[in-house]
Coordinates of C-alpha atoms in Angstrom, one line a residue:
X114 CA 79.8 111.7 77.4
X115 CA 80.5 113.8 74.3
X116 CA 82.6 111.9 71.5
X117 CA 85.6 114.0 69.9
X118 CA 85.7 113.0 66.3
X119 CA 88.6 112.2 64.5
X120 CA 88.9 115.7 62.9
X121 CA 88.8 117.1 66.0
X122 CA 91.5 115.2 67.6
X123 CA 93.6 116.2 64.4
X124 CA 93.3 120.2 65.0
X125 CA 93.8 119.9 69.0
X126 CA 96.9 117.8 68.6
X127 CA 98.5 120.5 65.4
X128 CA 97.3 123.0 68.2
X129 CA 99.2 121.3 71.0
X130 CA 102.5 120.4 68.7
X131 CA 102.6 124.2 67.7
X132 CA 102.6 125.3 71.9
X133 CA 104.8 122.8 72.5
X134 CA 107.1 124.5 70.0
X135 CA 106.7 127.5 71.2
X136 CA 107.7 126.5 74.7
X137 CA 110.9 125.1 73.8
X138 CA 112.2 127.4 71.4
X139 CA 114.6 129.6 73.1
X140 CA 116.7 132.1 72.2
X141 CA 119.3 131.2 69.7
X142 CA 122.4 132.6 67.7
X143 CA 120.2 133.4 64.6
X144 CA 117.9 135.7 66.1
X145 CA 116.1 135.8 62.6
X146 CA 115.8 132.8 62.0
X147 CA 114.3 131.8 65.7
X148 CA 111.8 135.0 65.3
X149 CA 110.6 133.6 61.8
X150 CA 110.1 130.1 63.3
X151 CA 108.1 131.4 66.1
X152 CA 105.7 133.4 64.2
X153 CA 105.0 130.4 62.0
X154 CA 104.9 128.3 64.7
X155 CA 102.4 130.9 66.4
X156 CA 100.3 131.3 63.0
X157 CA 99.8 127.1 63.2
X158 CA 99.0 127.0 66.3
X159 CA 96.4 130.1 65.8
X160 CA 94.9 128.6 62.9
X161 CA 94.8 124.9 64.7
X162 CA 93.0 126.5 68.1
X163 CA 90.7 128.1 65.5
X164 CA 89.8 125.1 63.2
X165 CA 89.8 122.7 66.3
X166 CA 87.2 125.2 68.1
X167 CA 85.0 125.7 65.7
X168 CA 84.9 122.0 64.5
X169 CA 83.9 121.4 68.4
X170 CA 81.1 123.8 68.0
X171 CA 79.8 122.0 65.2
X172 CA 79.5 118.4 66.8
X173 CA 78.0 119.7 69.7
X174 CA 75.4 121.0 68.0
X175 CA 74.7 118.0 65.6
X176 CA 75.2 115.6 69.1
X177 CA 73.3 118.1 70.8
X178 CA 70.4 117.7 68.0
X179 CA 70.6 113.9 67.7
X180 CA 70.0 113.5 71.4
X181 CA 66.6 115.4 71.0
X182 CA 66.1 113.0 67.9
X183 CA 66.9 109.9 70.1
X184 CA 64.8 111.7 72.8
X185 CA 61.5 111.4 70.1
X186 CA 62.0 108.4 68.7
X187 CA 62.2 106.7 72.1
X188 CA 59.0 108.3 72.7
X189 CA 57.1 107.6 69.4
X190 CA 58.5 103.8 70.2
X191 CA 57.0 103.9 74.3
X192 CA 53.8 104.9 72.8
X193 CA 50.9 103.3 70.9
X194 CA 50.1 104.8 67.4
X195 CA 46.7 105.3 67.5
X196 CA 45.6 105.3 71.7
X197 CA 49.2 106.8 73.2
X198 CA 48.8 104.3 76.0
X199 CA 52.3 102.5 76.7
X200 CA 52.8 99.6 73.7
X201 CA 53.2 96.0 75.2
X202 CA 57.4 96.1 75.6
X203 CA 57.0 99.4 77.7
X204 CA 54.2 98.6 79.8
X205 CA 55.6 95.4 80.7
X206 CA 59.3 96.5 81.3
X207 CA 57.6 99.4 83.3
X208 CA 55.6 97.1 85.6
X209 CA 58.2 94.5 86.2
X210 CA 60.0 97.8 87.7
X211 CA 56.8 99.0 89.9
X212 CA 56.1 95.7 91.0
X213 CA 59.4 95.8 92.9
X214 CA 58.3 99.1 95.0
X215 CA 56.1 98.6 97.8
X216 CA 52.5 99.9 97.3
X217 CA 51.3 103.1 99.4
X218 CA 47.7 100.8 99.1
X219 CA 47.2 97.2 99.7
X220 CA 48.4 95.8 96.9
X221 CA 48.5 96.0 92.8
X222 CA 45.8 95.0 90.5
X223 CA 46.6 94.4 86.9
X224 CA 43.6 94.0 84.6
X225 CA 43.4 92.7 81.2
X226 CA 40.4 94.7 79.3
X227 CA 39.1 93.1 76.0
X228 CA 36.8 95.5 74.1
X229 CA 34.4 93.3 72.8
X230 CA 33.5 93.5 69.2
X231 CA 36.0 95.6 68.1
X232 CA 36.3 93.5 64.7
X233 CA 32.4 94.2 63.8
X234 CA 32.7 97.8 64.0
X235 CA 35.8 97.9 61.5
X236 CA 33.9 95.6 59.4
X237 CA 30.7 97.9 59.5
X238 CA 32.2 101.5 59.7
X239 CA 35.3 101.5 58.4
X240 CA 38.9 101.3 60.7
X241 CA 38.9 105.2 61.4
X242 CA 35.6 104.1 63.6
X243 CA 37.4 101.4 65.0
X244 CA 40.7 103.4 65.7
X245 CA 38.1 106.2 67.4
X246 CA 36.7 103.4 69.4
X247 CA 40.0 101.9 70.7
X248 CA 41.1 105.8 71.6
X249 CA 37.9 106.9 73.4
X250 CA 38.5 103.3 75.8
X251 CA 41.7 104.2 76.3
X252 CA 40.5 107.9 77.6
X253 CA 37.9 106.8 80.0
X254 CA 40.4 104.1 81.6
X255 CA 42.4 107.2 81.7
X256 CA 39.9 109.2 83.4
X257 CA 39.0 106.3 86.1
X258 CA 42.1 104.8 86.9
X259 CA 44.5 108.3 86.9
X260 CA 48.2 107.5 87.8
X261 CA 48.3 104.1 86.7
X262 CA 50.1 102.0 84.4
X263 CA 48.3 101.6 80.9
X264 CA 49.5 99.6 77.6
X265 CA 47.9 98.7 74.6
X266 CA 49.1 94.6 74.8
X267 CA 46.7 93.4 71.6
X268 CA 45.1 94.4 68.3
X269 CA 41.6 95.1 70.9
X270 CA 42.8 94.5 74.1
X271 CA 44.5 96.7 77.3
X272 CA 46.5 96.6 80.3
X273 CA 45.9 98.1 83.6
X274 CA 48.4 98.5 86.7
X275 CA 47.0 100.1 89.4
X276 CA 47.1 100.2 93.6
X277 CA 44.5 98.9 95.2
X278 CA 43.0 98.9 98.7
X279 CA 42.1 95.1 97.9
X280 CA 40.8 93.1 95.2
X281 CA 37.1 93.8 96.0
X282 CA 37.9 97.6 95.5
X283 CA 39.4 96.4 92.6
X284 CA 36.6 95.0 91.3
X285 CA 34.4 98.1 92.1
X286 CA 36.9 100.3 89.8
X287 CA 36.5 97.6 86.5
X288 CA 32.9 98.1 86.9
X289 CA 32.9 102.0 87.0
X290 CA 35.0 101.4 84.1
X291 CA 32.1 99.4 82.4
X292 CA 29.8 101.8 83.3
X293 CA 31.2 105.1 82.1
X294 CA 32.1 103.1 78.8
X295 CA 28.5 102.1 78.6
X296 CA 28.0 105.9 78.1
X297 CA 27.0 106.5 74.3
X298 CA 30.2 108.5 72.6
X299 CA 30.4 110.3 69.2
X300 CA 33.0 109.8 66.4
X301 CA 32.3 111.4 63.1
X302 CA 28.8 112.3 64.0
X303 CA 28.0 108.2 64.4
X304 CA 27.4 106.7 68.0
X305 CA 29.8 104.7 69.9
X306 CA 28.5 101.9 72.3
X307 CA 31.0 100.1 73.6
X308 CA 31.6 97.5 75.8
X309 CA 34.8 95.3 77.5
X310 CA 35.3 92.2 79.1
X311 CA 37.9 92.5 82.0
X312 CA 40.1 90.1 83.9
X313 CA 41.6 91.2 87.5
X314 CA 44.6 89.5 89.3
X315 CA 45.7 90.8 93.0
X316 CA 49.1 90.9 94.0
X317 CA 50.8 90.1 96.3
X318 CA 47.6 87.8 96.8
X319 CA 47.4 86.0 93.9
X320 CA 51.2 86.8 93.5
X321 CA 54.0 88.7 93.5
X322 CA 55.3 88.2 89.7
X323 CA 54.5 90.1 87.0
X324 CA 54.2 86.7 84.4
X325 CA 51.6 84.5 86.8
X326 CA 49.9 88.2 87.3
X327 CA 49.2 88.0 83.5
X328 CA 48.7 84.8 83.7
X329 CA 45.5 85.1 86.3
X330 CA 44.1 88.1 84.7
X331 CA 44.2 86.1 81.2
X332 CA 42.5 83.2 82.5
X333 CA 39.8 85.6 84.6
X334 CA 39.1 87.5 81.3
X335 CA 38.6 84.7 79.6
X336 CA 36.1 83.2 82.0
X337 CA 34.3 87.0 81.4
X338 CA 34.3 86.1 77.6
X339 CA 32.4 82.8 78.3
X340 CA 29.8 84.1 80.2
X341 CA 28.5 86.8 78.0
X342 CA 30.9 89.6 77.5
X343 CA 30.8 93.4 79.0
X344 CA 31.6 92.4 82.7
X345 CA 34.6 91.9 85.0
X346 CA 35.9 89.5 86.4
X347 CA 38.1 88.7 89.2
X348 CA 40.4 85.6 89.3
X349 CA 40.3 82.5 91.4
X350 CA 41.8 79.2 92.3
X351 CA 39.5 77.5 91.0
X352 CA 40.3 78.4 87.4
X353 CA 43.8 77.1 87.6
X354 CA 42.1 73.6 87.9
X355 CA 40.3 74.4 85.2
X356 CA 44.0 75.4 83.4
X357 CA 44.8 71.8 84.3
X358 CA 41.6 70.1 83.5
X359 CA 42.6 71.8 80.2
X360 CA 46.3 70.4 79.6
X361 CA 44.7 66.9 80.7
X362 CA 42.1 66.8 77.7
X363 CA 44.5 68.6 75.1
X364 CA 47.4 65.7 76.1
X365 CA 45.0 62.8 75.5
X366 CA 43.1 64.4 73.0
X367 CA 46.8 64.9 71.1
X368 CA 47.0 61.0 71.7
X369 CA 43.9 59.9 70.7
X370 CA 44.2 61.8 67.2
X371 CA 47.6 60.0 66.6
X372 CA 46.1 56.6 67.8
X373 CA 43.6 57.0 65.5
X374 CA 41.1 56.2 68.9
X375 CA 38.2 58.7 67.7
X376 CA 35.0 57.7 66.4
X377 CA 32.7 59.2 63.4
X378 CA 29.1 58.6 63.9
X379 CA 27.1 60.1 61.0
X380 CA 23.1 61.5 61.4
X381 CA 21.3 61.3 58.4
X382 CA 19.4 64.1 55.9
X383 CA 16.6 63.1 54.0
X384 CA 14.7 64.5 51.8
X385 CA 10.6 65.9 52.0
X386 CA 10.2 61.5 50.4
X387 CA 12.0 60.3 53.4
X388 CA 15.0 59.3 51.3
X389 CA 18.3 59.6 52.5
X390 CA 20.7 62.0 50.9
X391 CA 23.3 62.3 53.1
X392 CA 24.9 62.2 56.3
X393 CA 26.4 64.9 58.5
X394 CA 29.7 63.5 60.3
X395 CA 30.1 64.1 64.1
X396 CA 32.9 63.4 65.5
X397 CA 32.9 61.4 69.5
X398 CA 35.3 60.0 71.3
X399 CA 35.6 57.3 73.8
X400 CA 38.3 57.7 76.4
X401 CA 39.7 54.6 77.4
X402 CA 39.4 55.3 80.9
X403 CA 36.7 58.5 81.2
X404 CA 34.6 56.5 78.9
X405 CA 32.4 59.0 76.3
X406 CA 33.8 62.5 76.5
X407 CA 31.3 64.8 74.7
X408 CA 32.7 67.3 71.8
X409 CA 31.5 70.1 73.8
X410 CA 33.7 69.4 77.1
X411 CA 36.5 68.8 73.9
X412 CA 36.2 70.9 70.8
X413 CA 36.1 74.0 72.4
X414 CA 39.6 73.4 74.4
X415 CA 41.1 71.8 71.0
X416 CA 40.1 75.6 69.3
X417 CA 42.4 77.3 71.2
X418 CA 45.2 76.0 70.3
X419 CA 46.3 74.4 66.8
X420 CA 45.1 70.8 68.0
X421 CA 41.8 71.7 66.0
X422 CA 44.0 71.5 62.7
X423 CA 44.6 67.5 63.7
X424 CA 41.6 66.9 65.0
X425 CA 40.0 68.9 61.7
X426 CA 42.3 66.3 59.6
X427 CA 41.9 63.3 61.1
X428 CA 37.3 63.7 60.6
X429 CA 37.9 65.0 57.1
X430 CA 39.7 62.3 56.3
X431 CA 38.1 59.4 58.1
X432 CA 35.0 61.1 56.5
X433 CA 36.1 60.8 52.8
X434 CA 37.5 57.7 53.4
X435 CA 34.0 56.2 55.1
X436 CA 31.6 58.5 52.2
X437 CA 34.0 57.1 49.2
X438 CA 32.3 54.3 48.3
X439 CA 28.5 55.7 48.9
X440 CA 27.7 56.3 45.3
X441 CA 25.9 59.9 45.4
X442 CA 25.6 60.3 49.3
X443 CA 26.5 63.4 50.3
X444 CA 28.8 63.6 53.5
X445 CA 28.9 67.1 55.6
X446 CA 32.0 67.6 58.0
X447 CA 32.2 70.7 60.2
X448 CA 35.0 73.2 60.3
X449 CA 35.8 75.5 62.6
X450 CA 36.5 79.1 62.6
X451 CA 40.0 78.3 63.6
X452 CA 40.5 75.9 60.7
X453 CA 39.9 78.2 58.4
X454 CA 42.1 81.1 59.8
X455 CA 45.0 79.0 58.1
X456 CA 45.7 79.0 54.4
X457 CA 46.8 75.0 55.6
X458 CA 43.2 74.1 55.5
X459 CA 42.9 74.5 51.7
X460 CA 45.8 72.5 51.2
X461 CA 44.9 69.9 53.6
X462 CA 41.7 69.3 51.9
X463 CA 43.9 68.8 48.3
X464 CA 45.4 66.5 49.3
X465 CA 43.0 64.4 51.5
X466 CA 40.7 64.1 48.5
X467 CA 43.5 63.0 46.1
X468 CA 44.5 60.6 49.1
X469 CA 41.1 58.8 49.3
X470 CA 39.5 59.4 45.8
X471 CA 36.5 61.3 47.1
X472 CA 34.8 63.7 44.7
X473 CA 35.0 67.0 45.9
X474 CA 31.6 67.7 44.9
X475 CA 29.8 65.1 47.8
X476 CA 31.4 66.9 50.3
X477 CA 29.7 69.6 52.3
X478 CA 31.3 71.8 54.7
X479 CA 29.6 72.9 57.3
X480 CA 30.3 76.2 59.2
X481 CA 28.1 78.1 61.7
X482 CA 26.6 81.5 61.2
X483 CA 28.8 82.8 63.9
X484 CA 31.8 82.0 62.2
X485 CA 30.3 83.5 59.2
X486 CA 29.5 86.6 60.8
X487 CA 33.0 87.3 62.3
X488 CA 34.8 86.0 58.6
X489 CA 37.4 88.3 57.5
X490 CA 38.7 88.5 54.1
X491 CA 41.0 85.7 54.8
X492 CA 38.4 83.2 55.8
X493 CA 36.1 84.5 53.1
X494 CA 39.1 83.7 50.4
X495 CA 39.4 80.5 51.7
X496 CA 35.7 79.7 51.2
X497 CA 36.1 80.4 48.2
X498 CA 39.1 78.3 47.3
X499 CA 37.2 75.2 48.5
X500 CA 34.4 76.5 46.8
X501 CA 36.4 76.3 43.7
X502 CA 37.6 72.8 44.3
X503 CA 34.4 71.7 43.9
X504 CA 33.1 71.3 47.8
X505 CA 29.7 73.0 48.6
X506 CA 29.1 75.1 51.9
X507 CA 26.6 75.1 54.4
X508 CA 25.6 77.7 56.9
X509 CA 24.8 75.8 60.0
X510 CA 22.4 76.8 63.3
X511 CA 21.4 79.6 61.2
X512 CA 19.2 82.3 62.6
X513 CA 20.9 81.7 66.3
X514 CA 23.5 85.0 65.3
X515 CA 20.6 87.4 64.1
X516 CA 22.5 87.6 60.7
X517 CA 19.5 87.9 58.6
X518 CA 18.9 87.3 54.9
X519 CA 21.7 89.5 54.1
X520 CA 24.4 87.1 54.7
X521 CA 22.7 84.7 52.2
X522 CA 23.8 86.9 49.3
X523 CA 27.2 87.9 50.2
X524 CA 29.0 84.6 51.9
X525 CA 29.8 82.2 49.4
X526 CA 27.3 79.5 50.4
X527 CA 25.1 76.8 49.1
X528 CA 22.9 76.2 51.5
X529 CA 21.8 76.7 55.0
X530 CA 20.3 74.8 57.9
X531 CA 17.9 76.6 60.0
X532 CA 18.6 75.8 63.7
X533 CA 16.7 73.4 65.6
X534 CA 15.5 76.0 67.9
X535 CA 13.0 77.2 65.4
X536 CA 11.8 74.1 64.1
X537 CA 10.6 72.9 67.5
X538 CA 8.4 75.6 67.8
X539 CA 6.5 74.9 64.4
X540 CA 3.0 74.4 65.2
X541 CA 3.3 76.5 68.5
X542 CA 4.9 79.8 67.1
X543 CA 3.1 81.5 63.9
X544 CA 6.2 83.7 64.4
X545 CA 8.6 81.0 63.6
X546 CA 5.8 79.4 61.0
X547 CA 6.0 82.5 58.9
X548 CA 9.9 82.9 59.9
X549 CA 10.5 79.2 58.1
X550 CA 8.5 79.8 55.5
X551 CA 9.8 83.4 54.8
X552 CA 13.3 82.0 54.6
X553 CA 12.9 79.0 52.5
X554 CA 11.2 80.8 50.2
X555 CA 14.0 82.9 50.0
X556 CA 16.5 80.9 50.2
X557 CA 14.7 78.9 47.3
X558 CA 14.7 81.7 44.9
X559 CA 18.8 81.6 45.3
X560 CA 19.1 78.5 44.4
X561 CA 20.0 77.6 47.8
X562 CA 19.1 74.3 49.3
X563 CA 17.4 74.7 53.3
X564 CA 17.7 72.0 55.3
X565 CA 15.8 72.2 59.0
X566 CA 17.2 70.2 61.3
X567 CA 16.2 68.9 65.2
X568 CA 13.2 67.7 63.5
X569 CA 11.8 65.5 66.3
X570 CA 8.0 64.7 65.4
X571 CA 5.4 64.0 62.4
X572 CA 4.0 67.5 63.1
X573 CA 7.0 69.3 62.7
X574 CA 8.1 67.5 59.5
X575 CA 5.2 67.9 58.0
X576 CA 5.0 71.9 58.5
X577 CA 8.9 71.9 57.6
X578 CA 8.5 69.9 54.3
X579 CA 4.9 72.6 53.8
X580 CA 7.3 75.5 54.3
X581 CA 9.8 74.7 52.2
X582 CA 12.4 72.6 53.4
X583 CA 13.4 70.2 51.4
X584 CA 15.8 68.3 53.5
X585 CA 15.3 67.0 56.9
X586 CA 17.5 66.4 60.0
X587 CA 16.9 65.3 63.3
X588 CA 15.8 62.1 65.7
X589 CA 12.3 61.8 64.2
X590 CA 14.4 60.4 61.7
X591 CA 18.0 58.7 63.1
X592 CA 19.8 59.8 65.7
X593 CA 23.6 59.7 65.1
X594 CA 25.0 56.2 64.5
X595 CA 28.1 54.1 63.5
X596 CA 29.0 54.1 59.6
X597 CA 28.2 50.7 58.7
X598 CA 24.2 51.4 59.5
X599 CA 24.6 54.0 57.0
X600 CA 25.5 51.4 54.5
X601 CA 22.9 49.5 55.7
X602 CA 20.0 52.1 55.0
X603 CA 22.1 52.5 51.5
X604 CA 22.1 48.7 50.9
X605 CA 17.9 48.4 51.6
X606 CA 17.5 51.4 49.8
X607 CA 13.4 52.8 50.1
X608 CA 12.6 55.8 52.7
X609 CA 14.4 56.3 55.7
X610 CA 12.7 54.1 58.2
X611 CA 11.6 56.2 61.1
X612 CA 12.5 55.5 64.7
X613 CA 10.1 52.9 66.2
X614 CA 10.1 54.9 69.2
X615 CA 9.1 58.4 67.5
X616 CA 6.5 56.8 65.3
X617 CA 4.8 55.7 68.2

C-alpha cells in the first residue's frame, strides 16, 4: 500500500480547508469583500491541489524505484555469489515449502553433494580456479537434475531437492551426475577434473521432515567420504545405529577424560647403536566394561567434534608429566589436524609445559603427511608458534599421501618418519631400497632427522640403519608398553634389549 508522507498530507488538507471555504461562503452584504475572499480562497486551494499533486508524483516515483531496489537486493540475497544456486536460508525455507506439496513422482530426494578436494585446487591454482570449479558443478547439477531445488549450503558442498520415481532412480541420477562431472572441463585454458561425494535421503520413506532429511543425507555422505570419495551414496538404517554407537563412545569417552581412566603406553626409538632416544606416546583406553577399545574405533569419532581438544590435553599432559623426569629422552605426542585448527592449542601447550616443568625442546609433535598436506595458513602459523616455543615436529606415515620431497622444504618440520609400509618391503623391493635411501639422503642434507618405523626384523634394521636412518621404531625392538618399563630401560641403561621373541 502506498504511504502518503507528511508533506503530502499537509498540501491535501490546505487543499481541502480552501474547498471547504468555498462551499460555505455564501453570498453576503459586502459583495466585495465575499468576492475578494473567494478568489483567495480559490488561489490556496489552486496552489494546494498543485503542490499536493505534484509532491504525490514525486513519492511514487522514488517508492516506485525503491520497490525495484528491494526487488534486487532480495535477489542478490536468494542467490550465491559465485555459483547463483539458492544460498543455504533460501534453499531451505524453499524446501520446507515444497515438501508440504504432494509430489507428481514417488517421492523427494534431497542430496547433499561434497566436491571433493575443493581446498587443493585453491591451494594449487589460485581461488578464481576454485570459484570456476564450484560454478561448472553447479551447471552440470543444473543440466541433470532440471527443475529442481539447488542451494549452495557450504564453503564446497551442495543441496539437491528433486522428485523421484524411488530412491533407486534416485541413485541412478547421483551417478549420471558423477559421470558427466568426471568429464574433463576448461577454466583459464587449465583442466578441470572434478569429482563429489553424494549423500541421498528418500522421503516420505526415510521421512517426511525436511531436518531428519538432512539429517540422513549428512550421515549417507559421510559414509561416501569414508570409503573413498567420488561416489554416491544412499542412506540406511543401519547408519542411525552407527549415529548411536557414536554418541555411546563420545559419552564415555567425555567420562573417561575427566576421570582421568586413559592410559599412555609409550614405543620406543632408538638409535642405528640400539640406544634408546625416545619414546612416542600412544594413547589406549580400557573401558571398564568393553574392556580395551582401540584408538581407531575412538580417535576418529573424538575428531569430529571438539572432544579431540580434551582428549589432545589430557596425553600432552600426562606425557610431559611421565617424560619430565627422563633426563634427555625425547617424548613424541600426536596431534591431530583438528587440534591444530584452533589457535587454543598453542596456548594449551604454554601452559601445560609451565604446569609440569618439561622442556619444550624434548617434546616432539607428531603430525601425519595428510594433515600436512591439507594445512592452511592457519595450521601452518600454528606450527610455527610451537616451533618457536622450542618443540620440534615430525612428519609421520610419510610417503602414504604421495607428498614428495617438496613438502620437506616448505612445512616447518624437523624430521620425518617414513611409514612402515616401506620399510617392510626392504630386502624384497629395490624400489623401496632405493626409495629409503633416496630420501634419507635427502632428508640428511636438511638437517632433518629420518626415523623408519614398523621395523620388525634384523634384516630390515640393518638395510634401514645402511640407508640412512638413524632412528629406529618398531616391534623388532619394543612393542608399546606401560611408562614405568621405560624407566626401567633408562635405569639399566646399555642398547635397547631386543624382543626375545624377534631375536629368535
Amino acid at each position: 500500500m502506498m504511504r502518503i508522507s507528511h508533506y503530502s498530507m499537509v498540501g491535501w488538507l490546505l487543499a481541502i480547508i480552501g474547498l471547504s471555504i468555498l462551499g460555505l461562503t455564501g453570498a453576503g452584504s459586502d459583495e466585495i469583500w465575499h468576492t475578494q475572499i473567494m478568489t483567495a480562497t480559490a488561489a490556496v486551494a489552486v496552489i494546494a491541489l498543485f503542490w499536493a499533486s505534484r509532491q504525490h508524483r514525486l513519492e511514487t516515483e522514488l517508492f516506485r524505484e525503491k520497490d525495484v531496489t528491494d526487488r534486487q537486493n532480495a535477489l542478490i540475497h536468494e542467490r550465491d555469489g559465485v555459483t547463483r544456486t539458492l544460498t543455504r536460508r533460501v534453499f531451505i525455507t524453499r524446501c520446507g515449502a515444497q515438501l508440504k506439496i504432494a509430489p507428481a513422482s514417488g517421492g523427494y530426494a534431497l542430496l547433499l553433494v561434497d566436491m571433493d578436494y575443493l581446498k587443493q585446487i585453491n591451494d594449487a591454482y589460485g581461488h578464481d580456479m576454485g570459484d570456476a570449479a564450484l560454478r561448472h558443478l553447479a551447471t552440470v547439477a543444473g543440466r541433470i537434475f532440471p527443475d529442481s531445488l539447488i542451494g549452495r549450503v557450504g564453503g564446497d558442498e551442495f543441496a539437491l531437492l528433486t522428485e523421484c520415481d524411488s530412491p533407486e532412480a534416485a541413485t541412478r541420477r547421483a551417478e549420471s551426475f558423477l559421470t558427466a562431472l568426471d568429464q574433463t572441463a576448461y577454466h583459464a585454458g587449465r583442466p578441470l577434473n572434478l569429482s563429489a561425494s553424494i549423500g541421498i535421503a528418500f522421503g516420505p520413506g526415510d521421512t517426511a521432515l525436511f531436518d531428519e532429511l538432512m539429517q540422513y543425507a549428512d550421515l549417507a555422505l559421510y559414509q561416501s567420504k569414508r570409503n573413498g570419495r567420488a561416489q554416491a551414496t544412499l542412506f540406511e538404517n543401519e547408519m542411525l545405529r552407527d549415529q548411536k554407537h557414536i554418541r555411546y563412545i563420545e559419552r564415555e569417552l567425555r567420562a573417561a577424560i575427566l576421570l582421568n581412566e586413559l592410559e599412555l603406553a609409550y614405543q620406543p626409538i632408538v638409535t642405528a647403536e640400539g640406544r634408546l632416544h625416545g619414546c612416542e606416546a600412544l594413547v589406549r583406553w580400557r573401558h571398564p566394561s568393553r574392556g580395551i577399545i582401540p584408538p581407531v574405533d575412538f580417535i576418529p569419532i573424538a575428531e569430529q567434534s571438539l572432544l579431540i581438544d580434551l582428549l589432545g590435553e589430557w596425553v600432552f599432559r600426562r606425557a610431559c608429566r611421565d617424560g619430565v623426569e627422563a633426563g634427555s629422552l625425547f617424548i613424541g605426542v600426536n596431534f591431530s589436524a583438528s587440534q591444530l585448527k584452533r589457535d587454543d592449542v598453542v596456548t594449551m601447550v604454554e601452559s601445560v609445559l609451565a604446569e609440569t616443568g618439561m622442556p619444550a625442546k624434548r617434546i616432539v609433535i607428531e603430525i601425519t603427511e595428510s594433515v600436512a598436506m591439507n594445512a592452511n595458513d592457519g595450521v601452518i602459523r600454528r606450527l610455527a608458534a610451537l616451533r618457536a616455543l622450542g618443540l620440534r615436529i615430525s612428519l609421520d606415515d610419510f610417503g602414504t599421501g604421495y607428498s614428495g620431497f617438496s613438502y620437506l622444504r616448505a612445512f616447518p618440520i624437523d624430521s620425518i618418519k617414513i611409514d612402515r609400509s616401506f620399510v617392510i618391503k626392504l630386502g624384497d623391493s629395490e624400489a623401496d631400497n632405493v626409495l629409503i635411501t633416496a630420501l634419507a639422503s635427502v632428508a640428511n642434507a636438511m638437517g632433518l632427522s629420518i626415523v623408519a618405523e614398523g621395523v620388525e626384523t634384523a634384516e630390515q634394521m640393518l638395510l634401514a640403519s645402511t640407508a640412512g636412518c638413524k632412528l629406529l621404531q618398531g616391534y623388532y625392538f619394543a612393542r608399546p608398553q606401560p611408562w614405568s618399563d621405560i624407566q626401567a630401560m633408562l635405569a639399566r641403561g646399555g642398547p635397547v634389549r631386543i624382543r626375545a621373541t624377534e631375536a629368535a
